[in-house]
Backbone as a printed PyTorch tensor [residue, N CA C, xyz], in Angstrom:
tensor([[[ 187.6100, -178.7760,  163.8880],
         [ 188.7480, -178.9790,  164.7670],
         [ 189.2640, -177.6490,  165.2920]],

        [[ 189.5590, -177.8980,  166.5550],
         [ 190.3200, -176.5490,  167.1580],
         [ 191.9630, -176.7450,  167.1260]],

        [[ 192.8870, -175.8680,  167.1460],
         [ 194.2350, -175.8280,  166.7280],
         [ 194.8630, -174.9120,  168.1470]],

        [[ 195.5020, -176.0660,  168.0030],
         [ 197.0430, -175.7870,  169.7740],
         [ 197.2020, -174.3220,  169.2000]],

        [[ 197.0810, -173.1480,  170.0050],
         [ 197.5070, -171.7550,  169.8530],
         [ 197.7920, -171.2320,  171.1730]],

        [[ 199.2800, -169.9670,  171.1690],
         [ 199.3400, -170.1670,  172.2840],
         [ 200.2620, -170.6410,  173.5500]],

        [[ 200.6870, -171.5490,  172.9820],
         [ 201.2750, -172.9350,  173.7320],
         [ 201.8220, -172.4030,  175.2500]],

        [[ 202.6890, -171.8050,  174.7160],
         [ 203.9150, -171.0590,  175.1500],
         [ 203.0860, -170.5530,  176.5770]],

        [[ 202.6980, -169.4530,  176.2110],
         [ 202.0260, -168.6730,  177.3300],
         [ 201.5740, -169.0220,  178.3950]],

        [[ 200.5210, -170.1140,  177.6690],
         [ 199.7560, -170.7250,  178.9860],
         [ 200.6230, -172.3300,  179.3460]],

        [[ 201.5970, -172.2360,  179.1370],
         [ 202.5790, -173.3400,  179.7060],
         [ 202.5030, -174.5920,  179.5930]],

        [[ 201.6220, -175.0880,  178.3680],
         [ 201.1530, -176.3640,  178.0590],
         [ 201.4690, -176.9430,  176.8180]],

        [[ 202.0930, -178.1980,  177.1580],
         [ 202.1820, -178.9470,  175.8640],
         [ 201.1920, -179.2900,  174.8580]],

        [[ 202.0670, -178.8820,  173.5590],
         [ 200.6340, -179.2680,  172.6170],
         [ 200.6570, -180.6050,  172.1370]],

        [[ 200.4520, -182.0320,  173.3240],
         [ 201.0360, -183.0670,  172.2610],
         [ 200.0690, -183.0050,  171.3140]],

        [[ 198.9470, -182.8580,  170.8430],
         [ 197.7170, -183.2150,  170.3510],
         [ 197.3320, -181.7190,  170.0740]],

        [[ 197.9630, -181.6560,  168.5240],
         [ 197.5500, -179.6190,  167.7380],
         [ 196.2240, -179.7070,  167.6290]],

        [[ 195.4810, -180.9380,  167.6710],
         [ 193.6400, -180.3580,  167.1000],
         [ 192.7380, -181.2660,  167.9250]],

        [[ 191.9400, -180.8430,  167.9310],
         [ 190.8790, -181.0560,  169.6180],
         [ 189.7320, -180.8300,  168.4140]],

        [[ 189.1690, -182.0720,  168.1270],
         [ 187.3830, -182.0090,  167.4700],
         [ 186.5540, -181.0290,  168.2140]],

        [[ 185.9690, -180.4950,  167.2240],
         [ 185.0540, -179.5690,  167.4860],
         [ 183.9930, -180.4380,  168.3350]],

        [[ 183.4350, -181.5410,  168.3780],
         [ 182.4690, -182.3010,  169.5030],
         [ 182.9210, -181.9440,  170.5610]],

        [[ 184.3130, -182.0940,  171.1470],
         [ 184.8510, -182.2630,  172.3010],
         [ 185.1730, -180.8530,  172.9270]],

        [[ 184.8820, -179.6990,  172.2910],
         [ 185.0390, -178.2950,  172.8440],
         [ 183.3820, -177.5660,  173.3800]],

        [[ 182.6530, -178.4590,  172.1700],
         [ 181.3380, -177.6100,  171.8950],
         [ 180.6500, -178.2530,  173.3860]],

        [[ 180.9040, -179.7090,  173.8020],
         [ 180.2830, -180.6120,  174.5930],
         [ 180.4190, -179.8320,  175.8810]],

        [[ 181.7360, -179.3870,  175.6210],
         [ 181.8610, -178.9990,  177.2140],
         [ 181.4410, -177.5210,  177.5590]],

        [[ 181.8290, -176.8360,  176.1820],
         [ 181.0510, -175.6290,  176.2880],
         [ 179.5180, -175.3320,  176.6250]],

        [[ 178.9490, -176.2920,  175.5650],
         [ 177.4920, -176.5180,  176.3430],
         [ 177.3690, -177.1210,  177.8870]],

        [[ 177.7750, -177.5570,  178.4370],
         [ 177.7580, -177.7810,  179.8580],
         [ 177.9320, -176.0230,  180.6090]],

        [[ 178.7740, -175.8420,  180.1640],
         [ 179.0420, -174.4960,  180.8450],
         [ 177.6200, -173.5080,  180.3420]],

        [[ 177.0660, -173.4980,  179.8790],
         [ 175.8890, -172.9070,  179.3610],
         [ 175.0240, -173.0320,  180.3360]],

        [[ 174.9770, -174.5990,  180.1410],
         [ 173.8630, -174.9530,  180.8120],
         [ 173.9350, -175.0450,  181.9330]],

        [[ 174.6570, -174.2200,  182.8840],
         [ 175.1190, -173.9940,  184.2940],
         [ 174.5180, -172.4960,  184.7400]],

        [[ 174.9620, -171.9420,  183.0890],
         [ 175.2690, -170.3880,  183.3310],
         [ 173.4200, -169.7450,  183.2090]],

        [[ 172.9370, -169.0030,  184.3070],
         [ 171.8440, -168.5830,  183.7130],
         [ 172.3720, -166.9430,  184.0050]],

        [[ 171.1950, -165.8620,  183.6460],
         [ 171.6050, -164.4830,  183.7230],
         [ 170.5100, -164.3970,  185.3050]],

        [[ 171.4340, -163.5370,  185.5990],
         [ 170.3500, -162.6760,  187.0650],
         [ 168.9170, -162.2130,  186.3010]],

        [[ 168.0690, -162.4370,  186.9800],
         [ 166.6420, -161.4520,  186.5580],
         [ 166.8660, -160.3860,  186.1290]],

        [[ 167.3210, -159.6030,  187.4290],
         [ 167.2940, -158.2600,  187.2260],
         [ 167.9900, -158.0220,  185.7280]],

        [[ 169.0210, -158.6960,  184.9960],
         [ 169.6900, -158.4110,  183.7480],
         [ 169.1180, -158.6000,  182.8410]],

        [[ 168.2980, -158.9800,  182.7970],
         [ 166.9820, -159.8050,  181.5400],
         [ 166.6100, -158.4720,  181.7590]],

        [[ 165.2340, -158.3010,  182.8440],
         [ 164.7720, -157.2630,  182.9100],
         [ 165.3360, -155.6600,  182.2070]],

        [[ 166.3290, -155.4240,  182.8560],
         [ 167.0250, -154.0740,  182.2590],
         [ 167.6720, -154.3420,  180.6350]],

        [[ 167.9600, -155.5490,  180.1610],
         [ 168.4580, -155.7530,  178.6900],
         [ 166.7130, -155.2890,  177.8340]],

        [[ 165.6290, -156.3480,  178.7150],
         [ 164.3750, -156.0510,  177.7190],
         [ 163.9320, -154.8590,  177.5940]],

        [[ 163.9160, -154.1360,  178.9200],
         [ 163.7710, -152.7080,  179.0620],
         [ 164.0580, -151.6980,  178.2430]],

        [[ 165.6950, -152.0330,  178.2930],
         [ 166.7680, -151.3790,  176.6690],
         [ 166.2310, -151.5560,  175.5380]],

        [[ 166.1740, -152.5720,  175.0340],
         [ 165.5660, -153.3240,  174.0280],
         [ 164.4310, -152.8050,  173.4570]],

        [[ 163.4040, -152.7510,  174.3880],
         [ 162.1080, -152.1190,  174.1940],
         [ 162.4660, -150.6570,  173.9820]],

        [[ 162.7110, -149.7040,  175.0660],
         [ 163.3840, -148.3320,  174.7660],
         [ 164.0630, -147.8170,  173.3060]],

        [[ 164.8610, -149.0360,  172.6940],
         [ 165.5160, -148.8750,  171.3750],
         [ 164.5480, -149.0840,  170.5450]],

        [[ 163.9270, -150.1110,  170.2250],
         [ 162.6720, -150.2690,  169.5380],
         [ 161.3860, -149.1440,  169.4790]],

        [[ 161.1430, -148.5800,  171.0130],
         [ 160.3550, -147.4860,  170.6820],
         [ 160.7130, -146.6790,  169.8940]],

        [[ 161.8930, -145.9070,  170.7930],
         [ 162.8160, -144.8040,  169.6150],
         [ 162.5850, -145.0870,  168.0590]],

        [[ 162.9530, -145.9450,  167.7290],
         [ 163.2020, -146.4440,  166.0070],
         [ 161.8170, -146.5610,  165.6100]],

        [[ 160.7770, -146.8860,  166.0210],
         [ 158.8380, -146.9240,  165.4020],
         [ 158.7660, -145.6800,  165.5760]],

        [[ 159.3180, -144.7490,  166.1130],
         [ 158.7960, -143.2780,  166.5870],
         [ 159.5220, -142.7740,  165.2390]],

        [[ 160.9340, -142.6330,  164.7470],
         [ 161.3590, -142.1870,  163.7640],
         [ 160.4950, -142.8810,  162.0300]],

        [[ 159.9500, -144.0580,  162.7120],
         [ 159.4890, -145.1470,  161.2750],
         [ 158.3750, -144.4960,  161.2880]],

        [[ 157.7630, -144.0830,  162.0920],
         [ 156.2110, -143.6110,  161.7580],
         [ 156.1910, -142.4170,  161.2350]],

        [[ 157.2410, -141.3130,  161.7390],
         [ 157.4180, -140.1790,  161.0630],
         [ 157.7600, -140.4590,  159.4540]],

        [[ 158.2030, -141.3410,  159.0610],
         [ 158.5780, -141.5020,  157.9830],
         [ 157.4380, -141.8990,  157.1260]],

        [[ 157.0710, -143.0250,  157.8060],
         [ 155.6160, -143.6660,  156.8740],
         [ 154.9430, -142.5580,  157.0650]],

        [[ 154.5080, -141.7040,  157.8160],
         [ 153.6970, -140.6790,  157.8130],
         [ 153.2540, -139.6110,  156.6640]],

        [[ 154.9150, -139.5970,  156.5180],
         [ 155.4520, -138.4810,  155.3030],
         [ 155.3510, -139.1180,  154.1350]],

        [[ 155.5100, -140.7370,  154.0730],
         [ 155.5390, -140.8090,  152.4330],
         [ 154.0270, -141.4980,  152.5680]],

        [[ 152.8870, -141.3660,  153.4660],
         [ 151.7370, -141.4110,  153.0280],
         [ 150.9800, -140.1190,  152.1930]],

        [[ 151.2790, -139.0250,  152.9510],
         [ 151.2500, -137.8950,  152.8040],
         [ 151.6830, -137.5530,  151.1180]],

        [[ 152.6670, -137.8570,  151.1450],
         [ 153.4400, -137.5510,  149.5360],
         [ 152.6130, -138.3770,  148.3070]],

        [[ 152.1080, -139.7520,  149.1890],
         [ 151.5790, -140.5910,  148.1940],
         [ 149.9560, -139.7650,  147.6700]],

        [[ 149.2090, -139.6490,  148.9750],
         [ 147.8670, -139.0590,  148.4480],
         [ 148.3020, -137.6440,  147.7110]],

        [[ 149.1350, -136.9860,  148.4000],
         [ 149.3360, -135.4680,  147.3670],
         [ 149.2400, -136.2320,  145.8340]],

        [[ 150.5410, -137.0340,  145.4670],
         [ 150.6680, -137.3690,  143.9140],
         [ 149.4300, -138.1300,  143.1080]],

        [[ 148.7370, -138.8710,  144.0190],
         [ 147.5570, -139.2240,  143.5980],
         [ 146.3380, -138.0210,  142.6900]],

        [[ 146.2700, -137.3210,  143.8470],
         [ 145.4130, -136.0890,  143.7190],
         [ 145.9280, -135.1450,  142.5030]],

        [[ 147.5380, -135.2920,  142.4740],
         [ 148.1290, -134.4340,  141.0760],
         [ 147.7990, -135.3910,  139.7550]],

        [[ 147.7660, -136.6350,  139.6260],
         [ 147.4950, -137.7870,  138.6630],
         [ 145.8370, -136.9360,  138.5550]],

        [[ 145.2600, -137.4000,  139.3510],
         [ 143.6920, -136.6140,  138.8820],
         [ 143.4050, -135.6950,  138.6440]],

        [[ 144.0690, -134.6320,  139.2030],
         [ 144.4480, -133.0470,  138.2820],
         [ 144.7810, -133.2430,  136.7940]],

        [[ 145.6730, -133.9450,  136.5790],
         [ 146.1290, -133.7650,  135.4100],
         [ 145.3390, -134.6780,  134.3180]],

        [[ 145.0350, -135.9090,  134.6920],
         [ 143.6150, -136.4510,  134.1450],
         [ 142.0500, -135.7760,  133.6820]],

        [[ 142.0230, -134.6930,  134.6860],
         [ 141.0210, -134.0770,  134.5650],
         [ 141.3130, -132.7080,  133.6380]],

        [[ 142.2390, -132.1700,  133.7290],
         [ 142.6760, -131.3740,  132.9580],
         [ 142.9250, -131.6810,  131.4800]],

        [[ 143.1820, -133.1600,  131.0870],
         [ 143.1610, -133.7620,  130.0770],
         [ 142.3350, -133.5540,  129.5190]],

        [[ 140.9040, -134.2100,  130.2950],
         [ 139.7310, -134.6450,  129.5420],
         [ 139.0850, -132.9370,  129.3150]],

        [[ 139.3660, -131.8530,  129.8550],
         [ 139.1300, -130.7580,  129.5010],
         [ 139.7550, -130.2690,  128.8900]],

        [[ 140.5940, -130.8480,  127.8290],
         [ 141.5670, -130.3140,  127.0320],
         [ 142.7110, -129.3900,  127.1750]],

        [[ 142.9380, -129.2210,  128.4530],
         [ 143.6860, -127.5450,  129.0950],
         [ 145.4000, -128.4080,  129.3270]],

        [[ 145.2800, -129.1350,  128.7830],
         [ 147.1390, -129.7160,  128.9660],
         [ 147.1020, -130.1630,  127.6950]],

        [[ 148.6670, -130.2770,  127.1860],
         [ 148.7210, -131.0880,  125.7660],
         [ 148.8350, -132.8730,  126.3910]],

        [[ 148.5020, -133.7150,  125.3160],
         [ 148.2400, -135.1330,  125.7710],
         [ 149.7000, -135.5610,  125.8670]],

        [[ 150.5740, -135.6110,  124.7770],
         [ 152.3260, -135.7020,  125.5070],
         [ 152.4620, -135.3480,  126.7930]],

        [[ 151.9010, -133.5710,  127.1600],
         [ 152.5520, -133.6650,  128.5730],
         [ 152.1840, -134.3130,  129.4920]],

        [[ 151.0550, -134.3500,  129.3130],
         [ 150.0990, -134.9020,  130.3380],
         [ 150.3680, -136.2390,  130.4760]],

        [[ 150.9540, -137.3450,  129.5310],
         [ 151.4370, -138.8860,  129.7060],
         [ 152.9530, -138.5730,  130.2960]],

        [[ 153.7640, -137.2640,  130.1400],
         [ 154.9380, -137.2300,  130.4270],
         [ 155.2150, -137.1110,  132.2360]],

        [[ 153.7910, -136.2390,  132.2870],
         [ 154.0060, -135.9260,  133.8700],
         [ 153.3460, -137.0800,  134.6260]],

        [[ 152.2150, -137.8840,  133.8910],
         [ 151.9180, -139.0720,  134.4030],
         [ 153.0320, -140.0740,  134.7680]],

        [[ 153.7350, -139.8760,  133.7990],
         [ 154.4100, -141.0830,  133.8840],
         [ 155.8000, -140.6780,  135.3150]],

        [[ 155.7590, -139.2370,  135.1060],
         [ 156.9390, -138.9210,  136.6060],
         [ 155.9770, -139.4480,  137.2350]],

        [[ 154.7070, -138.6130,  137.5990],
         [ 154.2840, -139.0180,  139.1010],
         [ 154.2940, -140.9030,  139.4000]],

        [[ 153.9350, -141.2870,  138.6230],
         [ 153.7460, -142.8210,  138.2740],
         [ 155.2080, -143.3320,  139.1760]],

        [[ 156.0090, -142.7990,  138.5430],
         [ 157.4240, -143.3150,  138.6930],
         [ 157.7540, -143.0550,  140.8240]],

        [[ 157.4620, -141.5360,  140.8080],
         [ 157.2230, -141.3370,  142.3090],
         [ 156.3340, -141.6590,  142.7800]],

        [[ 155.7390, -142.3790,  142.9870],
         [ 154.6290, -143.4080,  143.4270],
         [ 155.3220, -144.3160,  143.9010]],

        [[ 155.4820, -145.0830,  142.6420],
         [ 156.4790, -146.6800,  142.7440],
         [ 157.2490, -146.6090,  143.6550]],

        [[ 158.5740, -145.9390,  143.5660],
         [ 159.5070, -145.2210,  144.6900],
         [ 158.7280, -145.2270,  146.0270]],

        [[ 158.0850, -144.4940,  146.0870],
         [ 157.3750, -144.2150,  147.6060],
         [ 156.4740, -145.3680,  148.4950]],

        [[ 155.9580, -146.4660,  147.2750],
         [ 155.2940, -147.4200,  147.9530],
         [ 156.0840, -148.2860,  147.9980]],

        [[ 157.2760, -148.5330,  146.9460],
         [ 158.5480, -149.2530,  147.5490],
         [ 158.7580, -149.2720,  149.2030]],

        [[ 159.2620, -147.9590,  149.2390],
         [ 159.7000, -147.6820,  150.4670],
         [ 159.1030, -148.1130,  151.6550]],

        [[ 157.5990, -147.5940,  151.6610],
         [ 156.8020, -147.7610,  152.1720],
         [ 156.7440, -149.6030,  152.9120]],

        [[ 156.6390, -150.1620,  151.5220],
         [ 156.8060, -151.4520,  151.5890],
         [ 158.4110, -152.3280,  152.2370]],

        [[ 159.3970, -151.7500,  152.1430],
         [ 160.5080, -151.5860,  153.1970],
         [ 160.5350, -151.5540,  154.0540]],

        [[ 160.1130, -150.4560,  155.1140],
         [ 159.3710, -149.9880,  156.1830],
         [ 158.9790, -150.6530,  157.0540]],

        [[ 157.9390, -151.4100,  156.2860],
         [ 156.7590, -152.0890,  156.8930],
         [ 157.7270, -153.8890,  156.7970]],

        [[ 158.5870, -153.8320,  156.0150],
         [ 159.3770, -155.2100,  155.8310],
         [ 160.4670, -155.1160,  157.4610]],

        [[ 161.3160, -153.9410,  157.5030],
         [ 161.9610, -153.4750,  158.0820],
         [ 161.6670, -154.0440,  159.7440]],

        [[ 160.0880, -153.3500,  159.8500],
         [ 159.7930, -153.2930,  161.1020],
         [ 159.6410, -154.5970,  161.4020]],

        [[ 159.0660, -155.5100,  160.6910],
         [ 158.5030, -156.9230,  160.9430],
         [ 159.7430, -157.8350,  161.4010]],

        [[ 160.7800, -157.2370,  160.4950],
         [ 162.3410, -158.0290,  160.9620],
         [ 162.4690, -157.8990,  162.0420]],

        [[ 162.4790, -156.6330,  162.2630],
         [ 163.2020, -156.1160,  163.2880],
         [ 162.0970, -156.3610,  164.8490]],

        [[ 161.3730, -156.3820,  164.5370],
         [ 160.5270, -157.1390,  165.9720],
         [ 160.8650, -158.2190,  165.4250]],

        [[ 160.9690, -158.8620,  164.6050],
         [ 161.2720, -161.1490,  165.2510],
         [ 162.5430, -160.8350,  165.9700]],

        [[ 163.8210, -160.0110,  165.0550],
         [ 164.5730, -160.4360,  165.6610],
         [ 164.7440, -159.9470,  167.2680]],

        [[ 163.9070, -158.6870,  167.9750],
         [ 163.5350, -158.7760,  169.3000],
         [ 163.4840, -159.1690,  169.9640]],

        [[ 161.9940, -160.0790,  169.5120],
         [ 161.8950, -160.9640,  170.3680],
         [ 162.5540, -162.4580,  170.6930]],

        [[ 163.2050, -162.5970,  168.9710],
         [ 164.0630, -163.7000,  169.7750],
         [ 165.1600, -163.2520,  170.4680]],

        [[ 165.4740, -162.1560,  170.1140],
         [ 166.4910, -161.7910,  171.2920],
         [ 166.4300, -161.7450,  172.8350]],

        [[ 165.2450, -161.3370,  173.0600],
         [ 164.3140, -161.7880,  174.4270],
         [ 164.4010, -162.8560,  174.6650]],

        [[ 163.7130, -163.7920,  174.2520],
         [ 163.8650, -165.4500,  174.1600],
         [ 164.8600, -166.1060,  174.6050]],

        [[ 166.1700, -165.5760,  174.1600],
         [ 167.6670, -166.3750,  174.1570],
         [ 168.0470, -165.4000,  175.1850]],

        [[ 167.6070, -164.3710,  175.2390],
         [ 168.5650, -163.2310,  176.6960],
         [ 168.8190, -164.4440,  178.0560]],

        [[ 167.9880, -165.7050,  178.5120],
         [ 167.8860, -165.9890,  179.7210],
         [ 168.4400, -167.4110,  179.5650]],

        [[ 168.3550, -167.6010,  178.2490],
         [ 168.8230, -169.1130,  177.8650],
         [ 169.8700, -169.8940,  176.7160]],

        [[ 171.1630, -168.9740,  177.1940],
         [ 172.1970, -169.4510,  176.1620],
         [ 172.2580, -170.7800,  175.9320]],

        [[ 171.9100, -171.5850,  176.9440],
         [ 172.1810, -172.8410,  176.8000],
         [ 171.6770, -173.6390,  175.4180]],

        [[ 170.1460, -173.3630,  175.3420],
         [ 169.2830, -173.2650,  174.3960],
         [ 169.2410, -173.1700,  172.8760]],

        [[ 169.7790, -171.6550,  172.9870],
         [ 170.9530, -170.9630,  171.7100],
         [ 172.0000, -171.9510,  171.3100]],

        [[ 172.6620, -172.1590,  172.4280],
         [ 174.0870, -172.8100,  171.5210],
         [ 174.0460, -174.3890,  171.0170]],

        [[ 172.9390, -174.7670,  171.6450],
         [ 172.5180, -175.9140,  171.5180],
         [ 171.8730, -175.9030,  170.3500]],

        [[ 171.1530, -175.4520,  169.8240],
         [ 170.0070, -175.3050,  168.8180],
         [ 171.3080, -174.3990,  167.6210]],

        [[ 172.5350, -174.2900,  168.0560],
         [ 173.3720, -173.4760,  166.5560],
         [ 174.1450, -174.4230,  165.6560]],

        [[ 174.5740, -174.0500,  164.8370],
         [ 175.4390, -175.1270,  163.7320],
         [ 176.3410, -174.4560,  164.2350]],

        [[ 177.9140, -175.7520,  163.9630],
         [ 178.9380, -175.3000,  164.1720],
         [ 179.5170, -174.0050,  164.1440]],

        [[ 179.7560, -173.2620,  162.9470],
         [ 180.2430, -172.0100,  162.3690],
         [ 179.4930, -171.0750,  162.7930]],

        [[ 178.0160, -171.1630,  163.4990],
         [ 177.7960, -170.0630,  164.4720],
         [ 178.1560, -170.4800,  166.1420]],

        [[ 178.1250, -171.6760,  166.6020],
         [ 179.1340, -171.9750,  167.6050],
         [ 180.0530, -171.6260,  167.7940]],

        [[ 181.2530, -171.7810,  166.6850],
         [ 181.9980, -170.8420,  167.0720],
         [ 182.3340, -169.1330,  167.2650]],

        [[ 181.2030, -168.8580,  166.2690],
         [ 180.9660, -167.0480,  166.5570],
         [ 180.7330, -167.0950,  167.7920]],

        [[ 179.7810, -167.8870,  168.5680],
         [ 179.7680, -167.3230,  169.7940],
         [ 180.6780, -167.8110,  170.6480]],

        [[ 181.9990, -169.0920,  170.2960],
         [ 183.0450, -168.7700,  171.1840],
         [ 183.7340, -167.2560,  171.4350]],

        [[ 183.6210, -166.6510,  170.1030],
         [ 184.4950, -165.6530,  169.7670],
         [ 183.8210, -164.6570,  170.3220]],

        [[ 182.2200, -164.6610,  170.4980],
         [ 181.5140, -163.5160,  171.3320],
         [ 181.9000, -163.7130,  172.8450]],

        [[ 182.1130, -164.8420,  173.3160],
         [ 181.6850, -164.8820,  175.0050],
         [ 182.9280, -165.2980,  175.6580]],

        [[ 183.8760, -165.4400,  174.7470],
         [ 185.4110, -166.0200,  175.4600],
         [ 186.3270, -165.1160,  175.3340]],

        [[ 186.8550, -164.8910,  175.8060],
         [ 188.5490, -164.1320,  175.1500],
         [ 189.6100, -165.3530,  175.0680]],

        [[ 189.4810, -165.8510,  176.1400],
         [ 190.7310, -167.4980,  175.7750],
         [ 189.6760, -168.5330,  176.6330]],

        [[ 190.0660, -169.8710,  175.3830],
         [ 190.0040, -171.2330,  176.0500],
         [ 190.7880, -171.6280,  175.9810]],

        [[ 191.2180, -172.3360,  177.1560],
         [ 192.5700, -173.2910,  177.1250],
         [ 192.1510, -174.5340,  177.2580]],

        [[ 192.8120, -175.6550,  176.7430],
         [ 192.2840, -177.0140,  176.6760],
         [ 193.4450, -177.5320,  176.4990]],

        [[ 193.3860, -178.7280,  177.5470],
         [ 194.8290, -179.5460,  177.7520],
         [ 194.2230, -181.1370,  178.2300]],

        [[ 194.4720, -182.1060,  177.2470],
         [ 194.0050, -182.9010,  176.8360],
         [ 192.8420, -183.0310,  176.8610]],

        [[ 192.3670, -182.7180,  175.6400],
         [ 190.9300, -182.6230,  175.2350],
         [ 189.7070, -181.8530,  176.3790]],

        [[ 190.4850, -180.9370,  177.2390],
         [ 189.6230, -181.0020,  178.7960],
         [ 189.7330, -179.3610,  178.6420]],

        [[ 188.4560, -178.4790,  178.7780],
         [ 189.0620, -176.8230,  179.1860],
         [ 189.4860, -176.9600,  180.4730]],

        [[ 190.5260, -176.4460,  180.6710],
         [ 191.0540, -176.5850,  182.0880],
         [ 191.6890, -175.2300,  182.6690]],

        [[ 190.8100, -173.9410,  181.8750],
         [ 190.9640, -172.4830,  182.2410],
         [ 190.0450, -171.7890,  180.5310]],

        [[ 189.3850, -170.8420,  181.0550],
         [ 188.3210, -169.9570,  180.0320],
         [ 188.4710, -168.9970,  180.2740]],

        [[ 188.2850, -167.2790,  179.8360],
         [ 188.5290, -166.1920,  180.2920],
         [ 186.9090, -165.4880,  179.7180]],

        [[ 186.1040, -165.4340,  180.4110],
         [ 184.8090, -164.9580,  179.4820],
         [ 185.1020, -163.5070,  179.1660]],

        [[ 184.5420, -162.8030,  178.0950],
         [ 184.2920, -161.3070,  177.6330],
         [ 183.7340, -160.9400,  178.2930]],

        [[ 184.4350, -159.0570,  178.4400],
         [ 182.5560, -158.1830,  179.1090],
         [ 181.8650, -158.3300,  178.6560]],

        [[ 180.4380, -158.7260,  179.2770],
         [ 180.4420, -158.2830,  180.3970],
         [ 180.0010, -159.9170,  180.7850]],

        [[ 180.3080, -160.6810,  180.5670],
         [ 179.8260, -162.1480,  180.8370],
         [ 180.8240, -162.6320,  182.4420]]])
């Protein structure tokens, strides 16, 4: 349910404080499904989009880069020190002690690694569905549950006014 707020301002009686959420969302989706974006705004949002995404794989690769790098170094120190074992030239405590650091920085690093690679995969779906929905709110709001319905009243409106059960004035947000 939506709740009479307001009143005063926009000069309307509240006989009726709560308006079902069916009867706001119904009409809101109409207005959706009216509203499409210019090309050209798709275009320059995907453009952005893509541009931000490059940027961020360009910093992710430097990163995976470095903790590949770190990973084969510690590898190669594990077999140093293995080999140094079996030639007796380390004591066997230290040699399980420093195993067990590098071991430990390993884990850490392929964690990360494994983050990374989690990170990026998110972060392209959520891209491209962002692409997807850039041209077709209608779609979106249709396909949302209530309680994100209303997030996106709260994204794309600044005021609805509704006077008997009817919007009968909306104020959309920038840049809508």
């Amino acid at each position: 349910y939506y709740r009479c707020s307001s009143a005063a301002r926009w000069g309307l009686q509240c006989n009726q404080k709560m308006v079902p959420d069916h009867e706001i969302q119904d009409q809101v989706l109409k207005l959706f499904k009216k509203m499409t974006l210019p090309d050209e705004i798709i275009t320059l949002a995907k453009l952005q989009i893509q541009q931000m995404e490059e940027n961020r794989t360009q910093g992710v690769s430097n990163e995976r880069k470095g903790l590949r790098e770190r990973i084969a170094k510690m590898e190669e120190q594990q077999q140093k020190l293995l080999d140094d074992r079996l030639e007796g030239l380390i004591d066997k405590d230290l040699c399980y002690k420093k195993l067990s650091q590098i071991q430990r920085d390993l884990d850490l690093a392929n964690i990360r690694l494994k983050e990374i690679q989690d990170d990026n995969c998110a972060n392209l779906v959520a891209l491209n569905k962002t692409i997807d929905v850039l041209g077709n709110l209608y779609k979106l709001y249709k396909s949302s549950d209530t309680p994100t319905r209303h997030m996106y009243h709260k994204a794309f409106f600044e005021t609805i006014v509704v006077d008997k059960k009817k919007i009968v004035d909306l104020k959309w947000k920038v840049p809508f």
